[in-house]
XYZ file of C-alpha atoms in Angstrom:
112
model
C 19.346 -11.321 -4.950
C 18.222 -10.759 -8.496
C 15.236 -8.577 -9.169
C 12.386 -8.391 -11.580
C 14.642 -7.655 -14.522
C 17.157 -10.340 -13.536
C 19.764 -7.775 -12.702
C 21.348 -6.883 -9.382
C 20.299 -3.453 -8.115
C 23.197 -1.237 -7.113
C 22.914 -0.739 -3.318
C 23.110 3.035 -3.652
C 19.770 2.935 -5.537
C 17.983 0.604 -3.107
C 16.359 3.372 -1.032
C 15.270 5.315 -4.118
C 13.825 2.190 -5.749
C 12.042 1.267 -2.499
C 10.539 4.745 -2.101
C 9.480 4.944 -5.748
C 7.805 1.546 -5.646
C 6.002 2.374 -2.387
C 4.752 5.722 -3.703
C 3.600 4.203 -6.985
C 1.860 1.318 -5.229
C 0.260 3.643 -2.688
C -1.047 6.040 -5.318
C -2.443 3.225 -7.456
C -4.005 1.458 -4.461
C -5.537 4.732 -3.286
C -7.001 5.362 -6.735
C -8.480 1.869 -6.861
C -9.864 2.281 -3.362
C -11.371 5.608 -4.443
C -13.203 3.915 -7.300
C -14.672 1.348 -4.934
C -15.415 3.828 -2.131
C -17.016 6.186 -4.635
C -19.506 3.506 -5.598
C -20.541 2.871 -1.978
C -23.360 5.001 -0.607
C -21.460 5.803 2.569
C -17.728 4.993 2.696
C -16.553 4.029 6.180
C -13.176 4.432 7.836
C -13.182 0.757 8.827
C -12.855 -0.183 5.159
C -9.221 0.894 5.486
C -8.354 -2.163 7.578
C -8.791 -4.680 4.733
C -7.147 -2.207 2.337
C -4.001 -1.939 4.471
C -3.895 -5.624 5.387
C -4.424 -6.600 1.758
C -1.570 -4.408 0.583
C 0.690 -5.801 3.298
C -0.115 -9.399 2.411
C 0.099 -8.825 -1.310
C 3.502 -7.212 -0.913
C 4.874 -10.231 0.909
C 3.415 -12.544 -1.741
C 4.342 -10.655 -4.918
C 7.634 -8.923 -4.114
C 9.571 -12.059 -3.094
C 8.272 -13.861 -6.186
C 9.620 -10.975 -8.280
C 12.960 -11.177 -6.491
C 12.551 -7.722 -4.963
C 12.024 -8.728 -1.332
C 12.922 -11.575 0.985
C 10.278 -14.204 1.830
C 7.992 -13.378 4.758
C 9.523 -16.235 6.746
C 12.872 -14.429 6.875
C 11.460 -11.583 9.014
C 10.913 -11.628 12.771
C 7.494 -10.961 14.284
C 8.404 -7.479 15.503
C 9.416 -6.377 12.002
C 6.275 -7.873 10.456
C 4.084 -6.250 13.109
C 5.676 -2.836 12.544
C 5.244 -3.199 8.774
C 1.622 -4.338 9.161
C 0.964 -1.366 11.447
C 2.296 1.044 8.827
C 0.114 -0.532 6.131
C -2.967 -0.423 8.382
C -2.269 3.258 9.082
C -2.098 3.901 5.340
C -5.375 2.052 4.778
C -7.182 3.836 7.591
C -5.867 7.245 6.538
C -6.940 6.641 2.940
C -10.376 5.458 4.051
C -10.752 8.419 6.418
C -9.956 10.859 3.629
C -12.532 9.304 1.316
C -15.106 9.094 4.119
C -14.564 12.770 4.926
C -14.799 13.836 1.308
C -17.671 11.514 0.389
C -20.603 13.281 2.084
C -19.548 16.711 0.778
C -19.337 15.338 -2.737
C -22.798 13.774 -2.410
C -24.306 17.029 -1.099
C -22.716 18.963 -3.984
C -24.254 16.567 -6.526
C -27.723 16.874 -4.985
C -27.513 20.679 -4.874
C -26.436 20.917 -8.521
């Protein structure tokens, strides 16, 4: 399978490339979520569900088109469910962190 740069990735670099892309995507998605959550009066943990599901769906739409992943139809339901669960956990954890930090930040602004 050829990737984004139309060059075969050496198998010994596959795990490193996968981890780097997941970390970069996670950090950027978390930052974008933070911008949105910061503009909401009271961020809620439940907002993490669409965040995680959106990242999961986007990954299966964009990565195969870039040649970096197989199409979603090539995975069995158990694999997709496990992957969705991991993305939902990320979304909920991110939302929980912002929800926990949000009220303290608001109180600090009012006090200052």
